[in-house]
Short mmCIF file of C-alpha atoms in Angstrom, two decimals:
data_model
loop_
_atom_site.label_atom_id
_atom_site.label_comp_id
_atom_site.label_asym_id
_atom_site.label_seq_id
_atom_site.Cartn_x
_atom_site.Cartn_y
_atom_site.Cartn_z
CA UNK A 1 0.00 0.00 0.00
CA UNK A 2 1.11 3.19 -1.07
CA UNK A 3 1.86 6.09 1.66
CA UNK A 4 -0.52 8.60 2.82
CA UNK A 5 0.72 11.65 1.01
CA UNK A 6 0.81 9.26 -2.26
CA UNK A 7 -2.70 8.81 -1.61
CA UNK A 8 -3.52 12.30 -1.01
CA UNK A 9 -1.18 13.85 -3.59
CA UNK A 10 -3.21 10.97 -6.27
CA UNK A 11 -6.83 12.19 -5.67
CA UNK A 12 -8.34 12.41 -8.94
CA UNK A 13 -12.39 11.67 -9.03
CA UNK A 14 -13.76 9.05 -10.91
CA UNK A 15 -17.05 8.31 -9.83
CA UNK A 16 -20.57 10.23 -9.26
CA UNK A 17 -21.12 10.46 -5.48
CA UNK A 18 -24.49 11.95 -3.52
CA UNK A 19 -24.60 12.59 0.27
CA UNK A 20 -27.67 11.69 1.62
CA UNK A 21 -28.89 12.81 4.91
CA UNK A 22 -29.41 15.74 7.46
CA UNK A 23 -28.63 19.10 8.18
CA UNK A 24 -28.52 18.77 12.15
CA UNK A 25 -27.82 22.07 14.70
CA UNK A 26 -25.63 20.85 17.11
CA UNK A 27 -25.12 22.35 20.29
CA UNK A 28 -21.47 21.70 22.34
CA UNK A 29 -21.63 21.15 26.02
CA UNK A 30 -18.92 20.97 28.34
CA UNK A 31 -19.82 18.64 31.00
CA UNK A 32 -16.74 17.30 33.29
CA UNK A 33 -18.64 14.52 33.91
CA UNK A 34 -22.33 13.05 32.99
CA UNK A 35 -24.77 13.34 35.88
CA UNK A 36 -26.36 9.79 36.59
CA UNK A 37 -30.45 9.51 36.53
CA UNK A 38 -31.63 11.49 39.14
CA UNK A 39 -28.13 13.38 40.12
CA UNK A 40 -26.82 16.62 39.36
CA UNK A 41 -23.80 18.28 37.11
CA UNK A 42 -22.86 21.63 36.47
CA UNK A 43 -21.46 22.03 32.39
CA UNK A 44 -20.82 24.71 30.46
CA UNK A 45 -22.27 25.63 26.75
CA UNK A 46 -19.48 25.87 24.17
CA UNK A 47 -21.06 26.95 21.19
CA UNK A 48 -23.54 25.84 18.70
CA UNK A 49 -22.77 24.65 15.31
CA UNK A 50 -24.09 23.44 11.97
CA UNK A 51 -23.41 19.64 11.98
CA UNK A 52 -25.37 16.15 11.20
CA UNK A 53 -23.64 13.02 9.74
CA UNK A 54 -24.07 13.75 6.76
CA UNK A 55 -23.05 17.29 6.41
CA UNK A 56 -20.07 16.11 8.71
CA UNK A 57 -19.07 13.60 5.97
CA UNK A 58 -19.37 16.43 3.14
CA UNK A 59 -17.22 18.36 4.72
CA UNK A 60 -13.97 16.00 4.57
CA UNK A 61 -15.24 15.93 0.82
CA UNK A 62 -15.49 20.07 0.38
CA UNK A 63 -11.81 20.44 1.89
CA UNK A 64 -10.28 17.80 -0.21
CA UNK A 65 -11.92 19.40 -3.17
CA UNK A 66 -14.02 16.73 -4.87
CA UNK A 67 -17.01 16.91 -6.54
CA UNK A 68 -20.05 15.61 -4.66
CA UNK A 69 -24.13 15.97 -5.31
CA UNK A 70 -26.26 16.22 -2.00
CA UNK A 71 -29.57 15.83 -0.53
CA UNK A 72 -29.38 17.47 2.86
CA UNK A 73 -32.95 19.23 3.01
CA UNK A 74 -33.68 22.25 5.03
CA UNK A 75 -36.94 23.20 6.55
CA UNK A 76 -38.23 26.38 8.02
CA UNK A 77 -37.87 27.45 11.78
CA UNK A 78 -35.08 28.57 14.07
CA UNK A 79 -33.11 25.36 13.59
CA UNK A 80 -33.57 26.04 9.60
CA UNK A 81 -32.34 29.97 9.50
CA UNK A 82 -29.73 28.94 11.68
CA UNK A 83 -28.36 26.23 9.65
CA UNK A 84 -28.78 28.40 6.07
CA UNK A 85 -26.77 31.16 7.06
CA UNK A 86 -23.86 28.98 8.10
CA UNK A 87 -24.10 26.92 4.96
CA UNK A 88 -23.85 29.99 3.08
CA UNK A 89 -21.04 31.43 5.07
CA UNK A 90 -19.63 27.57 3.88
CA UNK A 91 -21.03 28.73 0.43
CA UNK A 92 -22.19 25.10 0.82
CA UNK A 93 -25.69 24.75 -1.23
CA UNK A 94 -28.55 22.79 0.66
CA UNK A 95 -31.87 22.64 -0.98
CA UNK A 96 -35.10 23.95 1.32
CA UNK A 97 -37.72 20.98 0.75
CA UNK A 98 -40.39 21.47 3.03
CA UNK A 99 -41.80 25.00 4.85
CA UNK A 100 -44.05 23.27 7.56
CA UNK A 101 -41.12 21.42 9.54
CA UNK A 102 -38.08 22.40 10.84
CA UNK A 103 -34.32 20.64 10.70
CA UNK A 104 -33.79 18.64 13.67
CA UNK A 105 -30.83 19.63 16.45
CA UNK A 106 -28.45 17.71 18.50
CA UNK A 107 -27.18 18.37 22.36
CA UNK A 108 -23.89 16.85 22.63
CA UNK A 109 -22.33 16.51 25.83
CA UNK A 110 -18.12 16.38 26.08
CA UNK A 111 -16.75 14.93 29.06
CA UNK A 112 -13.37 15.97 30.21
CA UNK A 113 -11.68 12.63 28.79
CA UNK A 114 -13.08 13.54 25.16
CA UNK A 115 -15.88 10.57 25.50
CA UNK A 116 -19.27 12.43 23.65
CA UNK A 117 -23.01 11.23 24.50
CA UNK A 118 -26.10 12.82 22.23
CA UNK A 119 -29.52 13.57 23.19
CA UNK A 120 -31.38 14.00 19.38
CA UNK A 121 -34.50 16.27 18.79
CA UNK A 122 -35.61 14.98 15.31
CA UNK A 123 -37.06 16.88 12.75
CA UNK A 124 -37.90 17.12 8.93
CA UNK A 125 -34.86 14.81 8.40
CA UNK A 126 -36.89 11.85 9.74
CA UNK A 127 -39.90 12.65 6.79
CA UNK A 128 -37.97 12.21 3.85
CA UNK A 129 -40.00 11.73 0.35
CA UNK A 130 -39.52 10.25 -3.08
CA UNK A 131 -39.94 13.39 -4.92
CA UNK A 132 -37.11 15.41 -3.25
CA UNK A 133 -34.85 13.32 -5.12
CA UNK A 134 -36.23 13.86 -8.43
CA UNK A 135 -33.58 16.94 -8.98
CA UNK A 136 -30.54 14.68 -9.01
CA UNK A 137 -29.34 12.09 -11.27
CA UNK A 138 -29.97 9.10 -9.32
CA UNK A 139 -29.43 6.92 -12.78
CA UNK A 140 -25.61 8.45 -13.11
CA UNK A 141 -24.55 8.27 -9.48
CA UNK A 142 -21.98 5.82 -8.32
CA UNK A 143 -21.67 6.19 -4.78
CA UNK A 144 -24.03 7.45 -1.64
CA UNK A 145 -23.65 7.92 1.65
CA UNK A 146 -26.32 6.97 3.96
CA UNK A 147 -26.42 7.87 8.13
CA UNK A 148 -28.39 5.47 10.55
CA UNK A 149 -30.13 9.22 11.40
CA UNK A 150 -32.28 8.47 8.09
CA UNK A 151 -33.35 4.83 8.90
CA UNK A 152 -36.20 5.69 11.68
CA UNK A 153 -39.80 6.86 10.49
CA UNK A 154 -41.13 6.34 7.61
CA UNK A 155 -39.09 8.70 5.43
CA UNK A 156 -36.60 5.65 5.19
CA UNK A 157 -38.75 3.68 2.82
CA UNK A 158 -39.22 7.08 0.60
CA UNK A 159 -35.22 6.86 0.09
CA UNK A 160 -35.03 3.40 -0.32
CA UNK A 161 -38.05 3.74 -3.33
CA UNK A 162 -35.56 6.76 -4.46
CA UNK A 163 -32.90 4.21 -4.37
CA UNK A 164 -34.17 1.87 -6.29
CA UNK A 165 -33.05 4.64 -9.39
CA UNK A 166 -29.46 4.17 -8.75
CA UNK A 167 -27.86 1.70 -11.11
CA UNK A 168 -26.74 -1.64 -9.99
CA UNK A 169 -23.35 -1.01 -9.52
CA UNK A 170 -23.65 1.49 -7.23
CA UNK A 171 -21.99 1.40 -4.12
CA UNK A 172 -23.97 2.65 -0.70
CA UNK A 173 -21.65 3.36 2.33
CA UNK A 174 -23.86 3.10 5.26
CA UNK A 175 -23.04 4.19 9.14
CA UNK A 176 -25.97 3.29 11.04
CA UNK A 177 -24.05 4.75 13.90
CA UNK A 178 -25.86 5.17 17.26
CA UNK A 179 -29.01 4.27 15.80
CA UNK A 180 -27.68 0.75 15.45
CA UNK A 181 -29.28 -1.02 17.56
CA UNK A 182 -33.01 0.99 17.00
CA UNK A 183 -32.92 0.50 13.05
CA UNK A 184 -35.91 -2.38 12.08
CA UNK A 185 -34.90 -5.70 10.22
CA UNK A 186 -36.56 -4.83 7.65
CA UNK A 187 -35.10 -1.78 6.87
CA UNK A 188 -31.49 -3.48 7.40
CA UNK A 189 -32.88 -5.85 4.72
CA UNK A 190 -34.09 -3.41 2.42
CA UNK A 191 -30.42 -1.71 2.45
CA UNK A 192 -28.54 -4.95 2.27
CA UNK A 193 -30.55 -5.96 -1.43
CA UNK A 194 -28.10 -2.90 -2.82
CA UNK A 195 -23.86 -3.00 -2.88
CA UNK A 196 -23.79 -1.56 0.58
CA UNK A 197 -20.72 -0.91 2.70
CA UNK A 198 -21.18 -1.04 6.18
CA UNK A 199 -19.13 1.52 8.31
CA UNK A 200 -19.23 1.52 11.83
CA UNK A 201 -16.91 1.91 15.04
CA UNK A 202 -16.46 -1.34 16.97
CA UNK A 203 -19.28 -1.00 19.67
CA UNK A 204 -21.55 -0.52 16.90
CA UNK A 205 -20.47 -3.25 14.58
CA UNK A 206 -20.25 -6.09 17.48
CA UNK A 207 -24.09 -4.84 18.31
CA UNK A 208 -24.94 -5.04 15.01
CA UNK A 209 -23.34 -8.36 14.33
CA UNK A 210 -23.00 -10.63 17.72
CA UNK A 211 -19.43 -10.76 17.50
CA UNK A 212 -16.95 -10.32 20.46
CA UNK A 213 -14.66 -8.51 18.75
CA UNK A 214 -14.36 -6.07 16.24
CA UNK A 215 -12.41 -7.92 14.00
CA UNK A 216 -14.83 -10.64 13.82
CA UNK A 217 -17.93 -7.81 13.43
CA UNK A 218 -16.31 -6.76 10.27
CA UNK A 219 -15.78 -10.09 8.83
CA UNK A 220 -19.50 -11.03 10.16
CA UNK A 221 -20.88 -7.75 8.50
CA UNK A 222 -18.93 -8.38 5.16
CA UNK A 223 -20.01 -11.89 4.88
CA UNK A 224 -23.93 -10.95 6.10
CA UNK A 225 -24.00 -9.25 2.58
CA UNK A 226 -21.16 -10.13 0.52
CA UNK A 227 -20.06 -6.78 0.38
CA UNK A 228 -16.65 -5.12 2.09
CA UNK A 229 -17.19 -3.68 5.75
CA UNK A 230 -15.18 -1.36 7.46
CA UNK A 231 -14.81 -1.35 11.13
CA UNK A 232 -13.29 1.47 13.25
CA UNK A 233 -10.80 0.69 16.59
CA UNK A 234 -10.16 4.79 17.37
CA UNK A 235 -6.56 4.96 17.47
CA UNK A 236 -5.59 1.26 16.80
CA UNK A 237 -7.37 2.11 13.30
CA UNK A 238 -9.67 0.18 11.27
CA UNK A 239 -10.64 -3.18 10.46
CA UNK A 240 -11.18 -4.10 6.53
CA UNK A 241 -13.04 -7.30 5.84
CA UNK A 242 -13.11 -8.33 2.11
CA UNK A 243 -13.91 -11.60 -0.34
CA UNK A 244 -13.44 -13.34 3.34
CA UNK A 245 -9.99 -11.44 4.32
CA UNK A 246 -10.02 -8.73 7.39
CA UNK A 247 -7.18 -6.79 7.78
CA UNK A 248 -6.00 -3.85 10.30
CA UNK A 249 -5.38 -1.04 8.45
CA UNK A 250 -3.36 1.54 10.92
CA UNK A 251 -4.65 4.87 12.81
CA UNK A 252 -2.40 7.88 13.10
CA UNK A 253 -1.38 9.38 16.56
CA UNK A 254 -2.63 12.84 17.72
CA UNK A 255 -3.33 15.24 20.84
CA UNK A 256 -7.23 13.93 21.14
CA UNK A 257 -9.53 16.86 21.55
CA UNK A 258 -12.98 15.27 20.95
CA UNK A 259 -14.26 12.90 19.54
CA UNK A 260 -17.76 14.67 17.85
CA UNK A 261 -17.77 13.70 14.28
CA UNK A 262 -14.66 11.84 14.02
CA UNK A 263 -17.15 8.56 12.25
CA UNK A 264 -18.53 10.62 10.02
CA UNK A 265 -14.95 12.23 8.90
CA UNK A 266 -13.99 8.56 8.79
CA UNK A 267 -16.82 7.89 6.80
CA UNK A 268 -16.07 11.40 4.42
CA UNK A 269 -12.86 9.75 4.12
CA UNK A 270 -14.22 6.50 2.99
CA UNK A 271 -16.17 8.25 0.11
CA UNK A 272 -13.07 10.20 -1.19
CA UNK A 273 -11.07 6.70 -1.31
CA UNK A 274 -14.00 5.64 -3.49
CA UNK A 275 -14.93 8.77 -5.39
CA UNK A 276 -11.27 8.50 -6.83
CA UNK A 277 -11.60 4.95 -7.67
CA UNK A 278 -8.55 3.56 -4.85
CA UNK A 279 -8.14 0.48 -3.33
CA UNK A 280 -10.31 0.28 0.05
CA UNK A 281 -7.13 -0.58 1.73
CA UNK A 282 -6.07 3.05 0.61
CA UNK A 283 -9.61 4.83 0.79
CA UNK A 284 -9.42 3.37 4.93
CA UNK A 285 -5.98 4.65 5.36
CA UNK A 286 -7.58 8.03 3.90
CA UNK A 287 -10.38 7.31 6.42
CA UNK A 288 -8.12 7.00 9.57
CA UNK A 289 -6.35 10.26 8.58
CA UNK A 290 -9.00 12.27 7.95
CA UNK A 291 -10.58 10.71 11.45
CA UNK A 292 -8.06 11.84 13.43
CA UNK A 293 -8.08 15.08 12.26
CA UNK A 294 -10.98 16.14 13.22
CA UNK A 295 -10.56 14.11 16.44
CA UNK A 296 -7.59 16.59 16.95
CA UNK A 297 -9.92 19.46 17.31
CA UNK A 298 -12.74 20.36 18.78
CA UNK A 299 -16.33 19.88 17.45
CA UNK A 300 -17.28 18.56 13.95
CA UNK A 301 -17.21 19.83 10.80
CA UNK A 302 -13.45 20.91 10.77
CA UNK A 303 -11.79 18.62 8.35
CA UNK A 304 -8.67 19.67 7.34
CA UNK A 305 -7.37 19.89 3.41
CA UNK A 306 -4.43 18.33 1.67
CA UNK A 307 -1.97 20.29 2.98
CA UNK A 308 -2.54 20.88 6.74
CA UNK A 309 -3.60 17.19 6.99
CA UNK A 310 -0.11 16.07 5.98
CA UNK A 311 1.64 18.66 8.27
CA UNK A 312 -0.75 17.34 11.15
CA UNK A 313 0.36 13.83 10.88
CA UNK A 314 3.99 14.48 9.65
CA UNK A 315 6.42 11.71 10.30
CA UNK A 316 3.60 9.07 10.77
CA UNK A 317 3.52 8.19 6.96
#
C-alpha cells in the first residue's frame, strides 16, 4: 500500500457520489462529567454549530476538493435559518424541501476525557420523500452515503423507493451509527438488497453483528452481505473485511480533543477513497487520517485539506 501523502497527492475523481442525509444544529456542552439519573452536574455551553452526519461527511469531501451531489434538506424554523446562514457562510448549497417542519438539532455533551453522549431532537430529516430526489441524477450516481439518522420513520422507505433509481453497480456506504441497535430488520434488509458498505466503530459493529470482537464484526458484517465492511478501533485504526480477508489497516497518533464527528470524517474519508476509484485498503488509510483530524480538534465539521492534513500527521507516513 502506497503512503498517505501518495494517496492524497493521487486524488483524482472518478465516480458520481451523492450525500444523503441531514442538516442537524448541534449544540457543544462541556460537562466534566455526565450526571447519573436522578443526580446533578454543572457544564458549560461551548457553542452551537451546523453539523449532522451527513453534512459532517461532506465536509472532509469540500476540503479535499471533490465533486459531490447532495440531498441534505432544510426546513423552516429557528433550527432552519440557523443552519442556512452557516451553509452559506460555507457557500455550501442545501436545498429547502419542506416550509411546515423544521431541521432537527443535537445536544452533545463532552466529558473531560473527550468521550461524547447525544440527546437527538428529530425533525424534517426523519420525513424524507420520493420526490425530493427527483432533482438529481440518481441513474448516473456511483456512490451514496447513507447515516443510521435516516433509517427511523417512515421517510426511510421514501429513500429506499428513491434508491431503487441508482444503477446496480452502485456502491452505498452506510453508518448506522448510534441508531444501530433501533434501526428495524426490515429496513437493514431493504439496504442490504443494494452494494452496501457497512461503516461503523467497533461498539456498533459487534451490536450489530454478535461478535466479540471487532475484528470478527467486520468479517460477520462483510459476509452478512457479501459486500466489504469497514470497522473502526479509534486509534488502533480500522478493520477491513473483504472476499473473506479482514485486515488492520493503521490509525495515526494525535493530541485527542474530541471525539464529535470523528465517524462521520472517517466515513467522508471513505467516500473520497471511493470517489477516486482507490483500493479500500487506501480509501481506509484516507479514512483513519482524515478521522483523526478532526478528532484533533474540537467539534465537527473541521476537516482539514491536503496540505494541513499532511503537516498534522507528519512523520507518521
Amino acid at each position: 500500500m502506497r503512503k498517505l501523502d501518495e494517496i492524497l497527492n493521487s486524488l483524482r475523481p472518478q465516480k458520481r457520489a451523492l450525500i444523503l442525509g441531514s442538516i442537524f444544529v448541534d449544540l457543544l456542552i462541556n460537562c466534566p462529567q455526565l450526571p447519573k439519573s436522578g443526580a446533578d452536574s454543572t457544564a458549560k455551553f461551548e457553542r452551537g454549530a451546523v453539523g449532522g452526519c451527513a453534512f459532517n461527511c461532506a465536509d472532509v469531501l469540500l476540503k479535499l476538493g471533490l465533486p459531490f451531489d447532495n440531498l441534505l434538506p432544510l426546513g423552516h424554523g429557528f433550527i432552519a435559518d440557523f443552519a442556512a446562514k452557516e451553509l452559506a457562510r460555507r457557500n455550501f448549497k442545501a436545498q429547502v424541501v419542506d416550509t411546515a417542519q423544521d431541521n432537527g438539532f443535537c445536544i452533545t455533551f463532552i466529558e473531560k476525557s473527550g468521550e461524547r453522549s447525544f440527546v437527538t431532537m428529530p425533525g424534517l430529516e426523519l420525513n424524507f420523500k420520493e420526490q425530493w430526489f427527483d432533482a438529481l441524477p440518481l441513474e448516473k450516481t456511483d456512490l451514496v452515503y447513507l447515516s443510521g439518522y435516516q433509517c427511523e420513520g417512515s421517510g426511510i422507505f421514501e429513500i429506499l423507493k428513491a434508491l431503487q433509481r441508482l444503477p446496480y453497480s452502485a456502491r452505498i456506504v452506510f453508518d448506522p451509527g448510534p441508531r444501530t441497535g433501533f434501526i428495524a430488520p426490515e429496513v437493514y434488509k431493504g439496504l442490504e438488497q443494494f452494494k452496501l458498505i457497512y461503516a461503523l466503530n467497533a461498539e456498533e459493529a459487534m451490536l450489530k453483528s454478535g461478535a466479540s470482537s471487532p475484528q470478527e464484526a467486520a468479517a460477520a458484517l462483510s459476509a452478512s452481505c457479501s459486500q466489504p465492511a469497514v470497522v473502526t478501533e479509534g486509534a488502533r485504526g480500522a478493520w477491513l473485511s473483504q472476499q473473506g480477508q479482514t485486515t488492520l489497516i493503521p490509525g495515526f497518533k494525535i493530541k485527542l480533543a474530541d471525539t464529535v464527528g470523528s465517524g462521520d470524517a472517517h466515513s467522508g474519508g471513505l467516500m473520497a477513497g471511493l470517489i477516486c476509484g482507490l483500493p479500500l485498503e487506501e480509501c481506509v488509510l484516507i479514512a483513519n487520517a482524515t478521522a483523526a483530524a478532526v478528532s484533533a480538534q474540537q467539534g465537527a465539521a473541521c476537516a482539514l485539506g491536503k496540505k494541513e492534513l499532511l503537516e498534522l500527521l507528519a512523520g507518521q507516513y
